[in-house]
Coordinates of C-alpha atoms (C1' of nucleotides) in Angstrom, one line a residue:
Chain A
M1248 CA -0.7 38.5 -9.9
V1249 CA 1.6 40.7 -7.9
R1250 CA 4.3 38.4 -6.4
P1251 CA 5.5 35.5 -8.5
R1252 CA 6.0 32.0 -7.2
E1253 CA 9.4 31.4 -6.0
F1254 CA 9.3 27.7 -6.9
D1255 CA 8.8 25.8 -10.1
E1256 CA 5.4 24.0 -10.0
E1257 CA 6.5 21.2 -12.3
Q1258 CA 9.7 20.6 -10.4
A1259 CA 7.8 20.5 -7.1
L1260 CA 5.2 18.1 -8.5
D1261 CA 8.0 15.9 -9.9
A1262 CA 9.5 15.7 -6.4
A1263 CA 6.1 14.8 -4.9
M1264 CA 5.6 12.2 -7.6
R1265 CA 8.9 10.5 -6.8
L1266 CA 8.1 10.5 -3.1
F1267 CA 4.6 9.1 -3.4
W1268 CA 5.9 6.5 -6.0
E1269 CA 8.5 5.4 -3.5
K1270 CA 6.4 5.4 -0.3
G1271 CA 2.8 5.3 -1.3
Y1272 CA 0.0 7.5 -0.1
E1273 CA -0.5 6.7 3.6
A1274 CA 3.2 6.4 4.4
T1275 CA 4.0 9.8 2.9
S1276 CA 3.5 12.7 5.4
L1277 CA 3.1 16.3 4.6
S1278 CA 6.4 16.9 6.4
D1279 CA 8.1 14.4 4.0
L1280 CA 6.5 16.3 1.1
T1281 CA 7.6 19.8 2.3
S1282 CA 11.2 18.7 2.7
R1283 CA 11.4 16.8 -0.6
M1284 CA 9.5 19.4 -2.6
G1285 CA 11.6 22.2 -1.0
I1286 CA 8.5 24.4 -0.3
Q1287 CA 6.4 25.1 2.8
R1288 CA 3.1 23.6 3.7
P1289 CA 0.8 26.5 2.7
S1290 CA 2.5 26.6 -0.7
I1291 CA 1.6 23.0 -1.3
Y1292 CA -2.1 23.7 -0.4
S1293 CA -2.3 26.8 -2.5
A1294 CA -0.7 25.3 -5.6
F1295 CA -2.0 21.7 -5.5
G1296 CA -4.9 21.4 -3.0
D1297 CA -4.9 18.8 -0.2
K1298 CA -2.9 15.6 0.0
K1299 CA -5.2 13.5 -2.1
E1300 CA -5.4 16.1 -4.8
L1301 CA -1.6 16.4 -4.9
F1302 CA -1.4 12.6 -5.0
E1303 CA -3.8 12.5 -8.0
S1304 CA -1.8 15.2 -9.8
A1305 CA 1.4 13.2 -9.1
L1306 CA -0.1 10.0 -10.4
R1307 CA -1.4 11.7 -13.6
K1308 CA 2.1 13.1 -14.2
Y1309 CA 3.5 9.6 -13.8
T1310 CA 1.0 7.9 -16.1
K1311 CA 1.7 10.4 -18.8
M1312 CA 5.5 9.9 -18.4
H1313 CA 5.2 6.2 -18.2
A1314 CA 2.9 5.8 -21.3
S1315 CA 5.3 7.9 -23.3
Q1316 CA 8.2 5.8 -22.3
I1317 CA 6.5 2.6 -23.3
R1318 CA 5.4 4.2 -26.6
N1319 CA 9.0 5.2 -27.3
K1320 CA 10.4 1.8 -26.5
L1321 CA 7.8 0.1 -28.8
Q1322 CA 8.4 2.5 -31.7
H1323 CA 12.1 3.0 -31.6
N1324 CA 12.8 -0.6 -32.5
E1325 CA 12.8 -2.4 -35.8
S1326 CA 11.5 -5.6 -34.4
V1327 CA 8.3 -5.6 -32.3
K1328 CA 9.3 -8.9 -30.7
E1329 CA 12.7 -7.5 -29.7
A1330 CA 10.9 -4.4 -28.4
F1331 CA 8.8 -6.4 -26.1
R1332 CA 11.7 -8.5 -25.0
S1333 CA 13.8 -5.4 -24.2
L1334 CA 10.7 -3.9 -22.4
F1335 CA 10.5 -6.8 -20.1
T1336 CA 14.2 -7.4 -19.6
G1337 CA 14.8 -3.7 -19.1
L1338 CA 12.2 -3.6 -16.4
V1339 CA 13.9 -6.5 -14.6
N1340 CA 17.3 -4.9 -14.8
D1341 CA 16.0 -1.6 -13.6
E1342 CA 14.3 -3.1 -10.6
Y1343 CA 17.3 -5.2 -9.6
N1344 CA 19.6 -2.2 -9.7
Q1345 CA 17.6 0.1 -7.4
S1346 CA 17.0 -0.2 -3.7
P1347 CA 14.3 0.2 -2.5
N1348 CA 12.4 -1.2 -5.4
K1349 CA 9.8 1.4 -6.5
G1350 CA 8.1 -0.7 -9.1
C1351 CA 5.3 1.2 -11.0
F1352 CA 3.5 4.1 -9.3
C1353 CA 0.3 3.1 -11.1
I1354 CA 0.4 -0.5 -10.0
N1355 CA 1.3 0.6 -6.4
T1356 CA -1.8 2.8 -6.4
M1357 CA -4.0 0.0 -7.9
V1358 CA -3.1 -2.0 -4.8
E1359 CA -3.2 0.7 -2.2
L1360 CA -6.1 3.0 -3.2
A1361 CA -8.1 1.5 -6.1
P1362 CA -10.2 -0.9 -3.9
H1363 CA -11.3 1.9 -1.6
D1364 CA -11.5 4.9 -3.9
E1365 CA -13.3 4.9 -7.1
K1366 CA -11.4 7.8 -8.6
F1367 CA -8.2 5.8 -8.4
E1368 CA -9.9 2.6 -9.6
I1369 CA -10.9 4.5 -12.7
L1370 CA -7.6 6.3 -13.2
T1371 CA -5.5 3.1 -12.8
R1372 CA -7.8 1.1 -15.0
E1373 CA -7.6 3.6 -17.8
H1374 CA -3.8 3.6 -17.7
Q1375 CA -3.8 -0.2 -18.1
M1376 CA -6.3 0.0 -20.9
Y1377 CA -4.2 2.5 -22.6
L1378 CA -1.1 0.4 -22.3
S1379 CA -3.0 -2.5 -23.7
A1380 CA -4.0 -0.4 -26.7
I1381 CA -0.4 0.5 -27.3
F1382 CA 0.6 -3.1 -27.1
Q1383 CA -2.1 -4.1 -29.5
E1384 CA -1.1 -1.5 -32.1
A1385 CA 2.5 -2.8 -32.0
L1386 CA 1.3 -6.4 -32.3
E1387 CA -0.9 -5.5 -35.3
R1388 CA 2.0 -3.7 -36.9
A1389 CA 4.1 -6.8 -36.5
I1390 CA 1.4 -9.0 -37.9
H1391 CA 1.0 -6.7 -40.9
S1392 CA 4.7 -6.6 -41.6
G1393 CA 4.9 -10.4 -41.4
E1394 CA 7.2 -10.4 -38.4
L1395 CA 4.5 -12.0 -36.3
T1396 CA 2.7 -15.0 -37.7
T1397 CA 0.2 -15.9 -35.0
N1398 CA -3.4 -17.1 -35.2
M1399 CA -4.1 -15.4 -31.9
N1400 CA -6.2 -12.3 -31.4
P1401 CA -3.8 -9.4 -31.0
K1402 CA -6.1 -7.7 -28.5
A1403 CA -6.1 -10.8 -26.3
L1404 CA -2.3 -11.1 -26.7
A1405 CA -1.8 -7.4 -25.7
Q1406 CA -4.0 -7.9 -22.6
T1407 CA -2.0 -10.9 -21.6
L1408 CA 1.2 -8.9 -22.0
V1409 CA -0.2 -6.2 -19.7
V1410 CA -1.1 -8.8 -17.1
S1411 CA 2.3 -10.4 -17.3
L1412 CA 4.0 -7.0 -17.0
I1413 CA 2.0 -6.3 -13.9
G1414 CA 2.8 -9.7 -12.4
L1415 CA 6.5 -9.3 -13.1
T1416 CA 6.6 -5.8 -11.7
V1417 CA 4.9 -6.9 -8.4
L1418 CA 6.9 -10.1 -8.1
L1419 CA 10.1 -8.2 -8.4
K1420 CA 9.3 -6.4 -5.2
S1421 CA 10.1 -9.6 -3.3
R1422 CA 13.5 -9.9 -5.1
P1423 CA 13.2 -13.4 -6.5
N1424 CA 16.0 -15.2 -8.2
R1425 CA 16.9 -13.8 -11.6
S1426 CA 16.3 -17.2 -13.1
F1427 CA 12.6 -17.1 -11.9
V1428 CA 11.9 -13.9 -13.8
D1429 CA 14.1 -14.7 -16.7
H1430 CA 12.4 -18.0 -17.3
S1431 CA 9.0 -16.4 -16.9
I1432 CA 9.8 -13.8 -19.6
E1433 CA 11.1 -16.4 -22.0
T1434 CA 7.9 -18.4 -21.5
I1435 CA 5.7 -15.4 -22.0
L1436 CA 7.5 -14.4 -25.1
T1437 CA 6.8 -17.8 -26.7
L1438 CA 3.3 -16.4 -27.2
L1439 CA 4.8 -14.1 -29.8
K1440 CA 5.4 -16.4 -32.7
Chain B
M371 CA -1.3 -19.1 35.1
V372 CA -3.8 -17.6 37.4
R373 CA -6.4 -15.8 35.3
P374 CA -7.3 -17.3 31.9
R375 CA -7.6 -15.3 28.7
E376 CA -11.1 -14.3 28.0
F377 CA -10.7 -14.3 24.3
D378 CA -9.7 -16.9 21.7
E379 CA -6.3 -16.0 20.3
E380 CA -6.9 -17.7 16.9
Q381 CA -10.2 -16.0 16.5
A382 CA -8.7 -12.6 17.3
L383 CA -5.8 -13.2 15.0
D384 CA -8.2 -14.2 12.3
A385 CA -10.0 -10.9 12.7
A386 CA -6.7 -9.0 12.6
M387 CA -5.8 -10.9 9.4
R388 CA -9.0 -9.9 7.6
L389 CA -8.6 -6.3 8.6
F390 CA -5.0 -6.0 7.5
W391 CA -5.9 -7.9 4.3
E392 CA -8.6 -5.4 3.5
K393 CA -6.8 -2.1 4.5
G394 CA -3.1 -2.8 4.5
Y395 CA -0.6 -2.0 7.2
E396 CA -0.5 1.8 7.4
A397 CA -4.2 2.4 6.9
T398 CA -5.1 0.1 9.8
S399 CA -5.0 1.7 13.2
L400 CA -4.8 0.2 16.6
S401 CA -8.3 1.5 17.2
D402 CA -9.6 -0.4 14.1
L403 CA -7.9 -3.5 15.4
T404 CA -9.3 -3.4 18.9
S405 CA -12.8 -2.9 17.7
R406 CA -12.6 -5.7 15.1
M407 CA -10.7 -8.1 17.3
G408 CA -13.1 -7.5 20.1
I409 CA -10.3 -7.0 22.7
Q410 CA -8.6 -4.1 24.4
R411 CA -5.3 -2.6 23.4
P412 CA -3.2 -4.1 26.2
S413 CA -4.5 -7.5 25.3
I414 CA -3.2 -7.1 21.8
Y415 CA 0.2 -6.1 23.0
S416 CA 0.5 -8.9 25.5
A417 CA -0.7 -11.6 23.2
F418 CA 0.8 -10.5 19.8
G419 CA 3.4 -7.9 20.5
D420 CA 3.4 -4.6 18.6
K421 CA 1.6 -3.7 15.4
K422 CA 4.3 -5.0 13.1
E423 CA 4.5 -8.3 14.9
L424 CA 0.8 -8.7 14.9
F425 CA 0.8 -7.9 11.1
E426 CA 3.5 -10.6 10.6
S427 CA 1.5 -13.2 12.5
A428 CA -1.6 -12.3 10.5
L429 CA 0.3 -12.6 7.2
R430 CA 1.8 -16.0 8.3
K431 CA -1.7 -17.2 9.1
Y432 CA -2.9 -16.0 5.7
T433 CA -0.1 -17.6 3.7
K434 CA -0.7 -21.0 5.4
M435 CA -4.4 -20.8 4.6
H436 CA -3.8 -19.6 1.1
A437 CA -1.3 -22.2 0.2
S438 CA -3.5 -25.0 1.6
Q439 CA -6.5 -23.6 -0.5
I440 CA -4.4 -23.7 -3.7
R441 CA -3.1 -27.2 -2.9
N442 CA -6.6 -28.4 -2.5
K443 CA -7.8 -26.9 -5.7
L444 CA -4.9 -28.4 -7.6
Q445 CA -5.3 -31.9 -6.1
H446 CA -9.1 -32.3 -6.0
N447 CA -9.4 -32.2 -9.7
E448 CA -9.0 -35.0 -12.2
S449 CA -7.5 -32.8 -14.9
V450 CA -4.6 -30.5 -14.1
K451 CA -5.5 -28.2 -17.0
E452 CA -9.0 -27.9 -15.7
A453 CA -7.7 -27.3 -12.2
F454 CA -5.6 -24.3 -13.4
R455 CA -8.5 -23.0 -15.4
S456 CA -10.8 -23.1 -12.4
L457 CA -8.1 -21.6 -10.2
F458 CA -7.9 -18.6 -12.5
T459 CA -11.6 -18.2 -13.3
G460 CA -12.5 -18.8 -9.6
L461 CA -10.2 -15.9 -8.7
V462 CA -11.9 -13.6 -11.2
N463 CA -15.4 -14.6 -10.0
D464 CA -14.5 -14.1 -6.4
E465 CA -12.9 -10.7 -7.0
Y466 CA -15.8 -9.4 -9.0
N467 CA -18.3 -10.4 -6.4
Q468 CA -16.8 -8.6 -3.5
S469 CA -16.5 -4.9 -2.7
P470 CA -14.0 -3.7 -1.8
N471 CA -11.7 -6.0 -3.7
K472 CA -9.3 -7.4 -1.2
G473 CA -7.1 -9.3 -3.6
C474 CA -4.3 -11.4 -2.0
F475 CA -2.9 -10.4 1.4
C476 CA 0.5 -11.5 0.4
I477 CA 0.6 -9.6 -2.9
N478 CA -0.7 -6.5 -1.1
T479 CA 2.2 -6.8 1.4
M480 CA 4.7 -7.4 -1.4
V481 CA 3.6 -4.0 -2.8
E482 CA 3.3 -2.1 0.5
L483 CA 6.1 -3.4 2.7
A484 CA 8.5 -5.7 0.9
P485 CA 10.5 -2.8 -0.7
H486 CA 11.2 -1.2 2.7
D487 CA 11.3 -4.2 5.0
E488 CA 13.5 -7.1 4.4
K489 CA 11.5 -9.4 6.7
F490 CA 8.5 -9.0 4.4
E491 CA 10.5 -9.2 1.3
I492 CA 11.6 -12.6 2.4
L493 CA 8.3 -13.7 3.7
T494 CA 6.4 -12.8 0.6
R495 CA 9.1 -14.2 -1.7
E496 CA 9.0 -17.5 0.0
H497 CA 5.3 -17.8 -0.4
Q498 CA 5.5 -17.1 -4.1
M499 CA 8.3 -19.7 -4.4
Y500 CA 6.1 -22.2 -2.6
L501 CA 3.2 -21.6 -4.9
S502 CA 5.5 -22.0 -7.8
A503 CA 6.7 -25.4 -6.4
I504 CA 3.1 -26.5 -6.0
F505 CA 2.3 -25.5 -9.6
Q506 CA 5.4 -27.3 -10.8
E507 CA 4.4 -30.6 -9.1
A508 CA 0.9 -30.4 -10.6
L509 CA 2.4 -29.8 -14.1
E510 CA 4.8 -32.7 -13.7
R511 CA 2.0 -34.9 -12.7
A512 CA 0.1 -33.9 -15.8
I513 CA 3.1 -34.5 -18.0
H514 CA 3.7 -37.9 -16.4
S515 CA 0.0 -38.9 -16.9
G516 CA 0.1 -37.8 -20.5
E517 CA -2.5 -35.1 -20.0
L518 CA 0.1 -32.4 -20.8
T519 CA 2.3 -32.9 -23.9
T520 CA 4.6 -29.9 -23.8
N521 CA 8.2 -29.4 -24.6
M522 CA 8.4 -26.6 -22.1
N523 CA 10.2 -26.8 -18.8
P524 CA 7.5 -27.4 -16.1
K525 CA 9.5 -25.2 -13.7
A526 CA 9.5 -22.2 -16.1
L527 CA 5.8 -22.9 -16.8
A528 CA 4.9 -22.9 -13.1
Q529 CA 6.8 -19.6 -12.6
T530 CA 5.0 -18.1 -15.5
L531 CA 1.6 -19.1 -14.0
V532 CA 2.6 -17.5 -10.7
V533 CA 3.5 -14.3 -12.5
S534 CA 0.2 -14.4 -14.4
L535 CA -1.8 -15.0 -11.2
I536 CA -0.2 -12.0 -9.6
G537 CA -0.8 -9.9 -12.6
L538 CA -4.5 -10.9 -12.7
T539 CA -5.0 -10.4 -9.0
V540 CA -3.6 -6.9 -9.1
L541 CA -5.3 -5.9 -12.3
L542 CA -8.7 -6.9 -10.9
K543 CA -8.3 -4.2 -8.3
S544 CA -9.0 -1.7 -11.0
R545 CA -12.2 -3.6 -12.1
P546 CA -11.4 -4.0 -15.8
N547 CA -14.0 -5.5 -18.2
R548 CA -14.6 -9.2 -17.8
S549 CA -13.5 -9.7 -21.4
F550 CA -10.1 -8.3 -20.6
V551 CA -9.3 -10.8 -17.9
D552 CA -11.2 -13.7 -19.6
H553 CA -9.2 -13.3 -22.8
S554 CA -6.0 -13.1 -20.8
I555 CA -6.8 -16.3 -19.0
E556 CA -7.5 -18.1 -22.2
T557 CA -4.3 -16.9 -23.7
I558 CA -2.3 -17.9 -20.7
L559 CA -3.8 -21.3 -20.7
T560 CA -2.7 -21.9 -24.2
L561 CA 0.7 -22.4 -22.7
L562 CA -0.7 -25.7 -21.3
K563 CA -0.8 -27.9 -24.3
Chain C
dT1333 C1' -10.0 -16.9 53.2
dT1334 C1' -5.8 -14.9 51.9
dA1335 C1' -1.9 -14.1 48.9
dA1336 C1' 0.0 -14.2 44.4
dT1337 C1' -0.5 -13.5 39.7
dT1338 C1' -2.3 -12.4 35.3
dT1339 C1' -5.9 -10.2 32.4
dT1340 C1' -8.8 -6.6 32.0
dG1341 C1' -10.6 -1.7 31.1
dT1342 C1' -9.6 3.0 31.5
dA1343 C1' -7.1 6.7 30.7
dC1344 C1' -3.0 8.5 29.7
dT1345 C1' 1.7 9.5 27.2
dG1346 C1' 4.5 12.2 23.8
dA1347 C1' 4.6 12.2 19.0
dT1348 C1' 2.8 13.0 14.7
dC1349 C1' -0.9 13.7 11.6
dA1350 C1' -3.4 16.9 7.9
dG1351 C1' -4.7 21.3 7.5
dT1352 C1' -4.9 26.5 8.6
dA1353 C1' -4.6 31.3 10.8
dT1354 C1' -1.6 35.0 10.8
dG1355 C1' 1.7 38.3 10.2
dT1356 C1' 5.7 39.5 7.2
dT1357 C1' 7.9 40.0 2.7
dA1358 C1' 8.1 40.8 -2.0
dT1359 C1' 6.1 42.3 -6.3
dG1360 C1' 3.2 45.1 -9.7
dT1361 C1' 0.0 49.1 -10.3
dC1362 C1' -1.1 53.6 -9.9
Chain D
dG1230 C1' 6.6 56.4 -3.3
dA1231 C1' 1.9 54.6 -1.5
dC1232 C1' -1.2 50.9 -2.0
dA1233 C1' -3.1 46.5 -3.2
dT1234 C1' -2.2 41.8 -3.6
dA1235 C1' -0.3 37.4 -3.4
dA1236 C1' 3.3 34.2 -1.7
dC1237 C1' 6.0 33.4 2.0
dA1238 C1' 7.6 31.4 6.9
dT1239 C1' 6.2 30.4 11.4
dA1240 C1' 3.5 28.5 14.4
dC1241 C1' -0.6 26.9 15.6
dT1242 C1' -5.1 23.9 15.5
dG1243 C1' -7.8 19.6 17.1
dA1244 C1' -7.5 14.9 15.9
dT1245 C1' -5.3 10.7 15.8
dC1246 C1' -1.4 7.9 16.1
dA1247 C1' 1.2 3.7 18.5
dG1248 C1' 2.3 2.3 22.8
dT1249 C1' 1.9 2.1 28.2
dA1250 C1' 1.0 3.0 33.3
dC1251 C1' -2.1 1.7 36.6
dA1252 C1' -5.6 0.0 39.2
dA1253 C1' -9.7 -3.0 39.4
dA1254 C1' -11.2 -7.7 38.5
dA1255 C1' -10.7 -12.5 38.2
dT1256 C1' -8.5 -16.7 39.0
dT1257 C1' -5.5 -20.4 41.3
dA1258 C1' -2.6 -21.9 45.1
dA1259 C1' -1.9 -22.2 49.8

DNA sequence: TTAATTTTGTACTGATCAGTATGTTATGTC
DNA sequence: GACATAACATACTGATCAGTACAAAATTAA
């Protein structure tokens, strides 16, 4: 190497991630990307490949970040029930306080690209499976500790919570009444007994 | 009027609906539309306005059709519990047997356009509210008839079912294991006691 | 048959798209 | 300090985008 990069790759990728997250794949142009990433077009291609490859890198960065956030929220809480409650209500608060509503990058990609691109079908599926596994671990901990006394399969319960989280995240994009989502969350949480 | 239309407007709109449903707004070009609708570009503009207006008409056609399908499924069944079960399992079967997975046009639009276009935020929200109202009516019927003996608010329950249906529809786009969705459905249906 | 009017098909518009060729600038090696 | 190398900025490529101008074709009214 003779001349060092003038930009920070991680920082540029982070900017791309936020843009794709906000606008999706098709609606984001290379011009949008160059201006938000603060670098020129050939720099993008040399550092990240073409638009699809950059998108994939951005999504991978997101899923790592997202999974770690969820893990933290589930671990840094005495009560597993309370952890799930604050996970759901936190999501609702976040989404109501931002405009436009970005939702979850992985879910957005599941809708936009997964049906037409197997790579993203797999990538998004694996993330949901991973979230489900994290949820399951937390539920099993709670059962073990006696906090949860359920006769339900923790795996099935975890899967249901993933489905509910997806449903809430998507529904929030239409900005329904708070009561709609609040009541839904309360009802879903009755499964944790 | 001097020269009659050579094409059937409803038929052309139906074709546009299916195309937007499958590919979304951005990924569908005017050239795609002309070839699938079987009419020329100026005919589209004179009959339906620009691309966004055509999309809106297509979505309205879809939500009408979708709502009526759901109504039928909930009414043409002795048992309300069974009706909900067959609604959920029917969705899963349909989605597994088609490629690419189209999901729900309204949900797709909620993800792609609602966060950036208030018109579609409202349109998609109203459809979900309507579905929730239909669900609630069915649940109240079941409570009245004695089929359902729950101490839960039927409204909250209906809203939760809407959230779950959205979550399942979106998750199916990543083609998870059957067991994942099957277990989720079973768990969700335990709310109907 | 003629005039008026609307739809049709073709071909075009300027803008924007993703991706790249090219020459300049900056750095490390010798 | 000369040379090799890689990143940089600019400007371009052909393709495609949404939308439209325009003239030919088709129909009804007179």
